[in-house]
């Protein structure tokens, strides 16, 4: 019955990952005909440099009321998003053409040089309307490709052209209150959102379900716009042809910007308006491939577990069936893991570091599982910018309690109940991973500051992150440590000899086996890893959190199994130094992920330009890999610890 429930949940998560739903609170905005629609601008982005820049760092038109920041959350700022108002504005269901926006000042040498650089680096302009990014369609060899945003300009025959005319298409749908009630998915939603004719709801309203843009390079007559003000009608016809470019930009010459907008009624339902973004070029998830890989890995892992459990069980059963005299004789002829009974729980080298790393691993693993679970259930949809990062930070801080508790309790277990030094271990657990992360991010931030990128974390946000760390995360970790010190330590089932047993010479170095063990967990990850990397570095939308949750559950199972098998193999060859080896048996998957990251940089991000961009990429990869190593290593260590404790408490040896 339990397994049936798990399969139902699995199918539900996979279904939801493909057909996302909207939670209460994210209902559509109703616009009446003629209501003002404001377009916002996000940072300029490029997959060539991975460094975002402010939209207004280039000589574009600025709004008459001045540039204002939109409300942002912590996650948006950390991701380098800078959402600001723009001069583009529409009236709901009112088609407008030949709208003059502005004429820039004469391009200075610096502005001209910067524009050329940004065009060479393939920077994209990202516009947002009603929380929908502008989407652009291109047709090549009969295939339609979708892209978010549009390029600043294009280089053709050593001349640079800026896209100075934008043709917008806004897809709208009639606002239907009853549909909203159904979307909310609650039985009493109709009462919450009345669908009757009260309150002026008989006035027709529309909701935005699509936002498309076609950029053009057109020739404008500078003399015609001298006396024009923003939003005046351009006096001459504008032909928007995407296949041709007309006026190259030149130093000491201004650029004239214009736009047009057309509204079109669409049959796209409001909950499905993000579907176009989830079918981006190259990001189509190969469902069959992922499922096939998951089933093969589950099958392999099952075989390993069955064989392994049968071997140990047979060993124990055979021993228990013997009478006392035969047991005594067998004890004299002990072989394999039974020989290390007096050393198996001998304290490892650097015990405090092991406790700290396991504590931090529990914190990172907990954060990952909870965040992905919430994302799979739709709480962190792509429509809510920055919520994923904000959620991860929140869960990480709260789980400081778990980190402190696990680290200190393990410390006391290794010390056979000794309370001495628990506060030091809890304090170090609170500072170990965040300290390394802070060091990496500070170095990368200086690189971004030097490049004047919006990806750089502002100083004020740095202060906020430090306050969150020292005022919330550290105290919670110390509280967890206090509870860990009060909790009873885990008692070992066997005594440890005073003199350590000599480990026989091995045919192969044990660390070679440990490093090779990471290949199996990597096998569960690598297909999903491609889509995650594409989402982070290629600007694609990642939304299949249901699959990611399943992959993560499988990863946890495989990490535990791999570590168990390796620990058992080491004990069988009388190697009792299993503590660190069990941690790195599953933690070594991080090495393969880092190698995959380097491979991705060389073969998939071939166009990544400049040493700064490559340093940023490798720095963020190192940060990600460290977190993965701590989380997977912790799974391996805790499962091996449970197994060794269970194994030696199941059989009584003198």
Short mmCIF file of N, CA, C and O in Angstrom, two decimals, residues 473-600:
data_model
loop_
_atom_site.label_atom_id
_atom_site.label_comp_id
_atom_site.label_asym_id
_atom_site.label_seq_id
_atom_site.Cartn_x
_atom_site.Cartn_y
_atom_site.Cartn_z
N UNK A 473 21.38 32.51 11.13
CA UNK A 473 21.94 31.18 10.88
C UNK A 473 22.85 30.70 12.02
O UNK A 473 22.70 29.58 12.51
N UNK A 474 23.80 31.56 12.44
CA UNK A 474 24.75 31.15 13.50
C UNK A 474 24.02 30.85 14.82
O UNK A 474 24.23 29.78 15.41
N UNK A 475 23.13 31.77 15.32
CA UNK A 475 22.42 31.45 16.58
C UNK A 475 21.61 30.16 16.50
O UNK A 475 21.59 29.38 17.45
N UNK A 476 20.94 29.93 15.33
CA UNK A 476 20.14 28.70 15.19
C UNK A 476 21.03 27.46 15.23
O UNK A 476 20.66 26.43 15.80
N UNK A 477 22.22 27.55 14.60
CA UNK A 477 23.16 26.42 14.63
C UNK A 477 23.64 26.15 16.05
O UNK A 477 23.76 24.99 16.47
N UNK A 478 23.90 27.22 16.81
CA UNK A 478 24.33 27.06 18.22
C UNK A 478 23.20 26.46 19.07
O UNK A 478 23.46 25.65 19.96
N UNK A 479 21.96 26.86 18.77
CA UNK A 479 20.80 26.27 19.48
C UNK A 479 20.73 24.77 19.18
O UNK A 479 20.54 23.94 20.09
N UNK A 480 20.89 24.42 17.89
CA UNK A 480 20.91 23.01 17.50
C UNK A 480 22.03 22.26 18.20
O UNK A 480 21.84 21.12 18.66
N UNK A 481 23.20 22.90 18.29
CA UNK A 481 24.34 22.30 19.00
C UNK A 481 24.04 22.05 20.46
O UNK A 481 24.43 21.02 21.03
N UNK A 482 23.33 22.98 21.09
CA UNK A 482 22.96 22.84 22.51
C UNK A 482 22.07 21.61 22.70
O UNK A 482 22.28 20.80 23.61
N UNK A 483 21.07 21.46 21.80
CA UNK A 483 20.20 20.28 21.88
C UNK A 483 20.98 18.99 21.60
O UNK A 483 20.71 17.95 22.21
N UNK A 484 21.96 19.08 20.69
CA UNK A 484 22.82 17.92 20.39
C UNK A 484 23.66 17.52 21.59
O UNK A 484 23.90 16.34 21.84
N UNK A 485 24.10 18.52 22.37
CA UNK A 485 24.91 18.26 23.58
C UNK A 485 24.05 17.64 24.67
O UNK A 485 24.54 16.85 25.50
N UNK A 486 22.77 18.01 24.71
CA UNK A 486 21.86 17.48 25.73
C UNK A 486 21.36 16.07 25.38
O UNK A 486 21.01 15.29 26.26
N UNK A 487 21.30 15.77 24.07
CA UNK A 487 20.78 14.47 23.62
C UNK A 487 21.78 13.37 24.00
O UNK A 487 22.99 13.60 24.03
N UNK A 488 21.30 12.16 24.29
CA UNK A 488 22.23 11.07 24.63
C UNK A 488 23.07 10.69 23.42
O UNK A 488 22.57 10.67 22.29
N UNK A 489 24.36 10.43 23.63
CA UNK A 489 25.21 10.03 22.51
C UNK A 489 24.89 8.59 22.11
O UNK A 489 24.34 7.82 22.90
N UNK A 490 25.26 8.22 20.89
CA UNK A 490 24.99 6.86 20.40
C UNK A 490 26.09 5.95 20.96
O UNK A 490 27.28 6.21 20.77
N UNK A 491 25.66 4.91 21.66
CA UNK A 491 26.64 4.01 22.29
C UNK A 491 27.07 2.93 21.30
O UNK A 491 26.25 2.37 20.58
N UNK A 492 28.37 2.65 21.30
CA UNK A 492 28.91 1.62 20.40
C UNK A 492 28.59 0.23 20.95
O UNK A 492 28.63 0.01 22.17
N UNK A 493 28.28 -0.73 20.07
CA UNK A 493 27.92 -2.08 20.54
C UNK A 493 29.14 -2.91 20.97
O UNK A 493 28.99 -3.94 21.61
N UNK A 494 30.35 -2.48 20.59
CA UNK A 494 31.56 -3.24 20.94
C UNK A 494 32.62 -2.29 21.51
O UNK A 494 32.59 -1.09 21.26
N UNK A 495 33.55 -2.88 22.31
CA UNK A 495 34.63 -2.08 22.90
C UNK A 495 35.75 -1.88 21.88
O UNK A 495 35.96 -2.73 21.01
N UNK A 496 36.48 -0.79 22.04
CA UNK A 496 37.62 -0.50 21.16
C UNK A 496 38.91 -0.88 21.89
O UNK A 496 39.10 -0.51 23.06
N UNK A 497 39.78 -1.65 21.21
CA UNK A 497 41.07 -2.05 21.80
C UNK A 497 41.97 -0.83 21.99
O UNK A 497 41.86 0.16 21.26
N UNK A 498 42.88 -0.95 22.97
CA UNK A 498 43.80 0.17 23.22
C UNK A 498 44.84 0.29 22.10
O UNK A 498 45.21 1.37 21.70
N UNK A 499 45.31 -0.86 21.62
CA UNK A 499 46.34 -0.84 20.57
C UNK A 499 45.66 -1.07 19.22
O UNK A 499 44.97 -2.07 19.02
N UNK A 500 45.85 -0.13 18.26
CA UNK A 500 45.20 -0.30 16.95
C UNK A 500 45.77 -1.48 16.18
O UNK A 500 46.97 -1.75 16.24
N UNK A 501 44.89 -2.15 15.48
CA UNK A 501 45.28 -3.32 14.68
C UNK A 501 45.96 -2.86 13.39
O UNK A 501 45.57 -1.87 12.77
N UNK A 502 46.96 -3.60 12.97
CA UNK A 502 47.66 -3.26 11.72
C UNK A 502 46.78 -3.65 10.53
O UNK A 502 46.19 -4.74 10.50
N UNK A 503 46.69 -2.74 9.57
CA UNK A 503 45.87 -3.01 8.37
C UNK A 503 46.75 -3.72 7.35
O UNK A 503 47.84 -3.23 7.01
N UNK A 504 46.33 -4.90 6.87
CA UNK A 504 47.15 -5.64 5.90
C UNK A 504 47.36 -4.83 4.62
O UNK A 504 46.53 -3.99 4.27
N UNK A 505 48.47 -5.10 3.92
CA UNK A 505 48.75 -4.42 2.64
C UNK A 505 47.68 -4.81 1.62
O UNK A 505 47.30 -5.98 1.51
N UNK A 506 47.18 -3.80 0.90
CA UNK A 506 46.12 -4.03 -0.08
C UNK A 506 46.71 -4.12 -1.49
O UNK A 506 47.71 -3.47 -1.80
N UNK A 507 46.02 -4.91 -2.32
CA UNK A 507 46.48 -5.05 -3.71
C UNK A 507 46.34 -3.73 -4.47
O UNK A 507 47.21 -3.33 -5.23
N UNK A 508 45.20 -3.04 -4.24
CA UNK A 508 44.96 -1.75 -4.88
C UNK A 508 44.78 -0.69 -3.80
O UNK A 508 44.24 -0.98 -2.73
N UNK A 509 45.20 0.55 -4.05
CA UNK A 509 44.97 1.61 -3.05
C UNK A 509 43.47 1.80 -2.83
O UNK A 509 42.70 1.87 -3.79
N UNK A 510 43.07 1.87 -1.55
CA UNK A 510 41.63 1.96 -1.24
C UNK A 510 41.03 3.26 -1.77
O UNK A 510 39.85 3.32 -2.11
N UNK A 511 41.83 4.32 -1.86
CA UNK A 511 41.29 5.60 -2.33
C UNK A 511 40.90 5.54 -3.80
O UNK A 511 40.02 6.29 -4.24
N UNK A 512 41.52 4.63 -4.55
CA UNK A 512 41.17 4.47 -5.96
C UNK A 512 39.73 3.97 -6.09
O UNK A 512 38.95 4.44 -6.92
N UNK A 513 39.38 3.04 -5.21
CA UNK A 513 38.03 2.48 -5.17
C UNK A 513 37.03 3.57 -4.76
O UNK A 513 35.93 3.67 -5.31
N UNK A 514 37.44 4.37 -3.78
CA UNK A 514 36.58 5.45 -3.27
C UNK A 514 36.28 6.47 -4.39
O UNK A 514 35.14 6.88 -4.58
N UNK A 515 37.31 6.85 -5.13
CA UNK A 515 37.12 7.82 -6.22
C UNK A 515 36.26 7.24 -7.34
O UNK A 515 35.44 7.94 -7.93
N UNK A 516 36.45 5.96 -7.63
CA UNK A 516 35.66 5.31 -8.69
C UNK A 516 34.20 5.15 -8.31
O UNK A 516 33.33 5.08 -9.18
N UNK A 517 33.91 5.13 -6.99
CA UNK A 517 32.53 4.91 -6.53
C UNK A 517 31.60 6.04 -6.93
O UNK A 517 30.39 5.85 -7.04
N UNK A 518 32.16 7.24 -7.17
CA UNK A 518 31.32 8.39 -7.52
C UNK A 518 30.64 8.29 -8.87
O UNK A 518 29.73 9.05 -9.18
N UNK A 519 31.08 7.33 -9.70
CA UNK A 519 30.51 7.21 -11.05
C UNK A 519 29.05 6.79 -11.03
O UNK A 519 28.27 7.22 -11.88
N UNK A 520 28.66 5.94 -10.07
CA UNK A 520 27.27 5.46 -10.04
C UNK A 520 26.29 6.58 -9.67
O UNK A 520 25.29 6.79 -10.36
N UNK A 521 26.56 7.35 -8.57
CA UNK A 521 25.66 8.50 -8.31
C UNK A 521 25.65 9.49 -9.47
O UNK A 521 24.61 10.06 -9.79
N UNK A 522 26.80 9.68 -10.13
CA UNK A 522 26.87 10.63 -11.25
C UNK A 522 25.96 10.15 -12.39
O UNK A 522 25.34 10.96 -13.08
N UNK A 523 25.86 8.82 -12.54
CA UNK A 523 24.99 8.26 -13.57
C UNK A 523 23.52 8.62 -13.36
O UNK A 523 22.77 8.75 -14.33
N UNK A 524 23.10 8.80 -12.12
CA UNK A 524 21.70 9.17 -11.85
C UNK A 524 21.45 10.65 -12.17
O UNK A 524 20.33 11.06 -12.38
N UNK A 525 22.53 11.42 -12.19
CA UNK A 525 22.41 12.87 -12.29
C UNK A 525 22.62 13.45 -13.67
O UNK A 525 22.05 14.47 -14.01
N UNK A 526 23.51 12.81 -14.47
CA UNK A 526 24.11 13.58 -15.56
C UNK A 526 23.12 14.06 -16.62
O UNK A 526 23.31 15.13 -17.20
N UNK A 527 22.02 13.33 -16.87
CA UNK A 527 21.06 13.80 -17.88
C UNK A 527 20.37 15.06 -17.37
O UNK A 527 20.26 16.05 -18.07
N UNK A 528 19.93 15.01 -16.11
CA UNK A 528 19.25 16.17 -15.52
C UNK A 528 20.21 17.35 -15.39
O UNK A 528 19.82 18.51 -15.51
N UNK A 529 21.48 17.03 -15.17
CA UNK A 529 22.51 18.06 -14.99
C UNK A 529 22.63 18.95 -16.23
O UNK A 529 22.82 20.16 -16.11
N UNK A 530 22.48 18.35 -17.40
CA UNK A 530 22.56 19.13 -18.65
C UNK A 530 21.48 20.21 -18.68
O UNK A 530 21.74 21.36 -19.05
N UNK A 531 20.25 19.84 -18.28
CA UNK A 531 19.15 20.80 -18.32
C UNK A 531 19.31 21.88 -17.26
O UNK A 531 18.97 23.05 -17.49
N UNK A 532 19.84 21.49 -16.09
CA UNK A 532 20.07 22.48 -15.02
C UNK A 532 21.15 23.47 -15.47
O UNK A 532 21.00 24.69 -15.30
N UNK A 533 22.23 22.95 -16.06
CA UNK A 533 23.32 23.82 -16.54
C UNK A 533 22.82 24.75 -17.64
O UNK A 533 23.17 25.93 -17.67
N UNK A 534 21.99 24.23 -18.54
CA UNK A 534 21.44 25.06 -19.62
C UNK A 534 20.55 26.16 -19.05
O UNK A 534 20.53 27.27 -19.56
N UNK A 535 19.81 25.82 -17.99
CA UNK A 535 18.94 26.81 -17.35
C UNK A 535 19.77 27.93 -16.72
O UNK A 535 19.44 29.10 -16.85
N UNK A 536 20.88 27.56 -16.05
CA UNK A 536 21.70 28.56 -15.37
C UNK A 536 22.49 29.42 -16.35
O UNK A 536 22.52 30.64 -16.25
N UNK A 537 23.12 28.75 -17.34
CA UNK A 537 24.09 29.45 -18.19
C UNK A 537 23.59 29.86 -19.56
O UNK A 537 24.16 30.72 -20.20
N UNK A 538 22.52 29.20 -20.05
CA UNK A 538 22.03 29.51 -21.40
C UNK A 538 20.73 30.31 -21.36
O UNK A 538 20.09 30.51 -22.39
N UNK A 539 20.30 30.70 -20.16
CA UNK A 539 19.11 31.54 -20.04
C UNK A 539 17.81 30.84 -20.36
O UNK A 539 16.84 31.48 -20.74
N UNK A 540 17.77 29.52 -20.21
CA UNK A 540 16.52 28.79 -20.49
C UNK A 540 15.75 28.59 -19.19
O UNK A 540 16.31 28.59 -18.12
N UNK A 541 14.44 28.39 -19.35
CA UNK A 541 13.59 28.24 -18.17
C UNK A 541 13.60 26.79 -17.72
O UNK A 541 13.31 25.89 -18.51
N UNK A 542 13.95 26.55 -16.45
CA UNK A 542 13.91 25.19 -15.91
C UNK A 542 12.63 25.04 -15.09
O UNK A 542 12.36 25.85 -14.21
N UNK A 543 11.85 24.02 -15.39
CA UNK A 543 10.55 23.92 -14.72
C UNK A 543 10.17 22.49 -14.34
O UNK A 543 9.14 22.27 -13.70
N UNK A 544 10.99 21.48 -14.70
CA UNK A 544 10.57 20.09 -14.45
C UNK A 544 11.04 19.65 -13.05
O UNK A 544 11.78 18.71 -12.88
N UNK A 545 10.55 20.37 -12.03
CA UNK A 545 10.99 20.09 -10.67
C UNK A 545 10.46 18.74 -10.17
O UNK A 545 11.03 18.16 -9.25
N UNK A 546 9.36 18.26 -10.77
CA UNK A 546 8.85 16.94 -10.39
C UNK A 546 9.87 15.86 -10.70
O UNK A 546 10.18 15.01 -9.86
N UNK A 547 10.44 15.92 -11.92
CA UNK A 547 11.49 14.97 -12.29
C UNK A 547 12.73 15.16 -11.41
O UNK A 547 13.37 14.19 -11.03
N UNK A 548 13.06 16.41 -11.14
CA UNK A 548 14.25 16.69 -10.34
C UNK A 548 14.12 16.09 -8.94
O UNK A 548 15.09 15.56 -8.39
N UNK A 549 12.91 16.13 -8.38
CA UNK A 549 12.68 15.55 -7.06
C UNK A 549 12.89 14.04 -7.09
O UNK A 549 13.51 13.46 -6.20
N UNK A 550 12.38 13.40 -8.16
CA UNK A 550 12.54 11.95 -8.31
C UNK A 550 14.02 11.61 -8.45
O UNK A 550 14.53 10.66 -7.83
N UNK A 551 14.74 12.40 -9.29
CA UNK A 551 16.18 12.18 -9.48
C UNK A 551 16.91 12.33 -8.14
O UNK A 551 17.81 11.55 -7.83
N UNK A 552 16.49 13.31 -7.34
CA UNK A 552 17.17 13.55 -6.06
C UNK A 552 16.94 12.38 -5.09
O UNK A 552 17.85 11.97 -4.39
N UNK A 553 15.70 11.87 -5.06
CA UNK A 553 15.41 10.72 -4.19
C UNK A 553 16.27 9.52 -4.61
O UNK A 553 16.86 8.83 -3.78
N UNK A 554 16.36 9.30 -5.94
CA UNK A 554 17.19 8.21 -6.44
C UNK A 554 18.66 8.42 -6.10
O UNK A 554 19.37 7.48 -5.76
N UNK A 555 19.10 9.67 -6.19
CA UNK A 555 20.50 10.00 -5.86
C UNK A 555 20.80 9.66 -4.41
O UNK A 555 21.85 9.08 -4.10
N UNK A 556 19.88 10.00 -3.52
CA UNK A 556 20.06 9.69 -2.09
C UNK A 556 20.19 8.19 -1.88
O UNK A 556 21.08 7.71 -1.18
N UNK A 557 19.30 7.42 -2.54
CA UNK A 557 19.32 5.95 -2.41
C UNK A 557 20.64 5.38 -2.93
O UNK A 557 21.28 4.55 -2.28
N UNK A 558 21.04 5.83 -4.13
CA UNK A 558 22.27 5.30 -4.75
C UNK A 558 23.50 5.67 -3.93
O UNK A 558 24.39 4.84 -3.73
N UNK A 559 23.56 6.91 -3.43
CA UNK A 559 24.70 7.33 -2.59
C UNK A 559 24.81 6.45 -1.35
O UNK A 559 25.91 6.03 -0.97
N UNK A 560 23.67 6.17 -0.71
CA UNK A 560 23.67 5.33 0.48
C UNK A 560 24.15 3.93 0.14
O UNK A 560 25.00 3.36 0.85
N UNK A 561 23.66 3.37 -0.96
CA UNK A 561 24.03 2.00 -1.34
C UNK A 561 25.51 1.89 -1.70
O UNK A 561 26.19 0.95 -1.26
N UNK A 562 26.00 2.84 -2.48
CA UNK A 562 27.41 2.81 -2.89
C UNK A 562 28.32 2.87 -1.67
O UNK A 562 29.30 2.12 -1.55
N UNK A 563 27.98 3.74 -0.73
CA UNK A 563 28.81 3.89 0.47
C UNK A 563 28.77 2.63 1.33
O UNK A 563 29.80 2.20 1.87
N UNK A 564 27.59 2.02 1.44
CA UNK A 564 27.45 0.77 2.21
C UNK A 564 28.32 -0.34 1.62
O UNK A 564 29.05 -1.03 2.34
N UNK A 565 28.24 -0.49 0.31
CA UNK A 565 28.99 -1.55 -0.36
C UNK A 565 30.49 -1.34 -0.15
O UNK A 565 31.22 -2.28 0.18
N UNK A 566 30.95 -0.11 -0.32
CA UNK A 566 32.38 0.17 -0.16
C UNK A 566 32.86 -0.03 1.28
O UNK A 566 33.95 -0.56 1.51
N UNK A 567 32.02 0.39 2.23
CA UNK A 567 32.38 0.20 3.64
C UNK A 567 32.51 -1.28 3.95
O UNK A 567 33.46 -1.72 4.61
N UNK A 568 31.56 -2.06 3.47
CA UNK A 568 31.59 -3.52 3.70
C UNK A 568 32.83 -4.15 3.07
O UNK A 568 33.50 -4.99 3.67
N UNK A 569 33.17 -3.69 1.85
CA UNK A 569 34.35 -4.22 1.17
C UNK A 569 35.63 -3.89 1.95
O UNK A 569 36.53 -4.73 2.08
N UNK A 570 35.71 -2.69 2.49
CA UNK A 570 36.88 -2.30 3.28
C UNK A 570 36.98 -3.11 4.57
O UNK A 570 38.07 -3.54 4.96
N UNK A 571 35.84 -3.31 5.22
CA UNK A 571 35.86 -4.11 6.46
C UNK A 571 36.26 -5.55 6.18
O UNK A 571 36.94 -6.19 6.98
N UNK A 572 35.82 -6.09 5.04
CA UNK A 572 36.13 -7.48 4.68
C UNK A 572 37.63 -7.70 4.45
O UNK A 572 38.12 -8.81 4.61
N UNK A 573 38.35 -6.64 4.03
CA UNK A 573 39.80 -6.77 3.84
C UNK A 573 40.55 -6.21 5.06
O UNK A 573 41.71 -5.81 4.97
N UNK A 574 39.84 -6.16 6.20
CA UNK A 574 40.41 -5.77 7.51
C UNK A 574 40.89 -4.33 7.55
O UNK A 574 41.80 -3.99 8.31
N UNK A 575 40.28 -3.46 6.72
CA UNK A 575 40.59 -2.03 6.76
C UNK A 575 39.52 -1.35 7.61
O UNK A 575 38.38 -1.16 7.16
N UNK A 576 39.89 -0.99 8.86
CA UNK A 576 38.89 -0.43 9.78
C UNK A 576 38.77 1.10 9.69
O UNK A 576 37.97 1.71 10.39
N UNK A 577 39.55 1.72 8.80
CA UNK A 577 39.48 3.20 8.67
C UNK A 577 38.39 3.56 7.64
O UNK A 577 38.68 3.99 6.52
N UNK A 578 37.15 3.36 8.06
CA UNK A 578 36.04 3.52 7.13
C UNK A 578 35.38 4.90 7.20
O UNK A 578 34.62 5.27 6.30
N UNK A 579 35.64 5.66 8.23
CA UNK A 579 34.88 6.90 8.48
C UNK A 579 34.95 7.86 7.28
O UNK A 579 33.93 8.23 6.70
N UNK A 580 36.17 8.29 6.96
CA UNK A 580 36.34 9.26 5.87
C UNK A 580 36.06 8.62 4.50
O UNK A 580 35.56 9.29 3.59
N UNK A 581 36.38 7.33 4.38
CA UNK A 581 36.17 6.66 3.09
C UNK A 581 34.68 6.56 2.77
O UNK A 581 34.28 6.69 1.61
N UNK A 582 33.85 6.35 3.79
CA UNK A 582 32.40 6.27 3.55
C UNK A 582 31.87 7.64 3.12
O UNK A 582 30.94 7.74 2.33
N UNK A 583 32.47 8.71 3.68
CA UNK A 583 32.05 10.08 3.31
C UNK A 583 32.40 10.36 1.85
O UNK A 583 31.57 10.84 1.08
N UNK A 584 33.64 10.05 1.47
CA UNK A 584 34.09 10.40 0.12
C UNK A 584 33.67 9.38 -0.95
O UNK A 584 33.76 9.67 -2.13
N UNK A 585 33.21 8.18 -0.53
CA UNK A 585 32.73 7.19 -1.52
C UNK A 585 31.56 7.77 -2.31
O UNK A 585 31.51 7.68 -3.53
N UNK A 586 30.61 8.41 -1.59
CA UNK A 586 29.48 9.04 -2.28
C UNK A 586 29.80 10.50 -2.61
O UNK A 586 29.32 11.04 -3.61
N UNK A 587 30.62 11.15 -1.77
CA UNK A 587 30.98 12.55 -2.01
C UNK A 587 31.83 12.75 -3.25
O UNK A 587 31.87 13.85 -3.81
N UNK A 588 32.50 11.68 -3.69
CA UNK A 588 33.38 11.80 -4.88
C UNK A 588 32.60 12.07 -6.16
O UNK A 588 33.19 12.39 -7.19
N UNK A 589 31.27 11.98 -6.10
CA UNK A 589 30.45 12.36 -7.27
C UNK A 589 30.71 13.81 -7.65
O UNK A 589 30.60 14.20 -8.81
N UNK A 590 31.10 14.63 -6.65
CA UNK A 590 31.37 16.05 -6.89
C UNK A 590 32.51 16.24 -7.88
O UNK A 590 32.49 17.18 -8.69
N UNK A 591 33.51 15.33 -7.85
CA UNK A 591 34.65 15.43 -8.78
C UNK A 591 34.15 15.27 -10.22
O UNK A 591 34.53 16.04 -11.11
N UNK A 592 33.25 14.30 -10.42
CA UNK A 592 32.73 14.05 -11.77
C UNK A 592 31.83 15.19 -12.24
O UNK A 592 31.81 15.52 -13.43
N UNK A 593 31.10 15.80 -11.30
CA UNK A 593 30.25 16.94 -11.67
C UNK A 593 31.12 18.13 -12.07
O UNK A 593 30.81 18.84 -13.03
N UNK A 594 32.24 18.32 -11.35
CA UNK A 594 33.15 19.43 -11.70
C UNK A 594 33.77 19.17 -13.09
O UNK A 594 33.87 20.09 -13.90
N UNK A 595 34.17 17.92 -13.34
CA UNK A 595 34.73 17.58 -14.66
C UNK A 595 33.68 17.79 -15.75
O UNK A 595 33.99 18.25 -16.84
N UNK A 596 32.43 17.45 -15.43
CA UNK A 596 31.33 17.68 -16.38
C UNK A 596 31.16 19.17 -16.64
O UNK A 596 30.91 19.59 -17.78
N UNK A 597 31.31 19.99 -15.58
CA UNK A 597 31.20 21.45 -15.71
C UNK A 597 32.27 21.98 -16.65
O UNK A 597 32.01 22.85 -17.48
N UNK A 598 33.51 21.46 -16.50
CA UNK A 598 34.61 21.88 -17.38
C UNK A 598 34.31 21.46 -18.82
O UNK A 598 34.51 22.23 -19.76
N UNK A 599 33.79 20.23 -18.98
CA UNK A 599 33.40 19.73 -20.30
C UNK A 599 32.32 20.62 -20.92
O UNK A 599 32.36 20.95 -22.11
N UNK A 600 31.34 21.03 -20.09
CA UNK A 600 30.24 21.88 -20.55
C UNK A 600 30.79 23.24 -20.99
O UNK A 600 30.34 23.81 -21.99
#
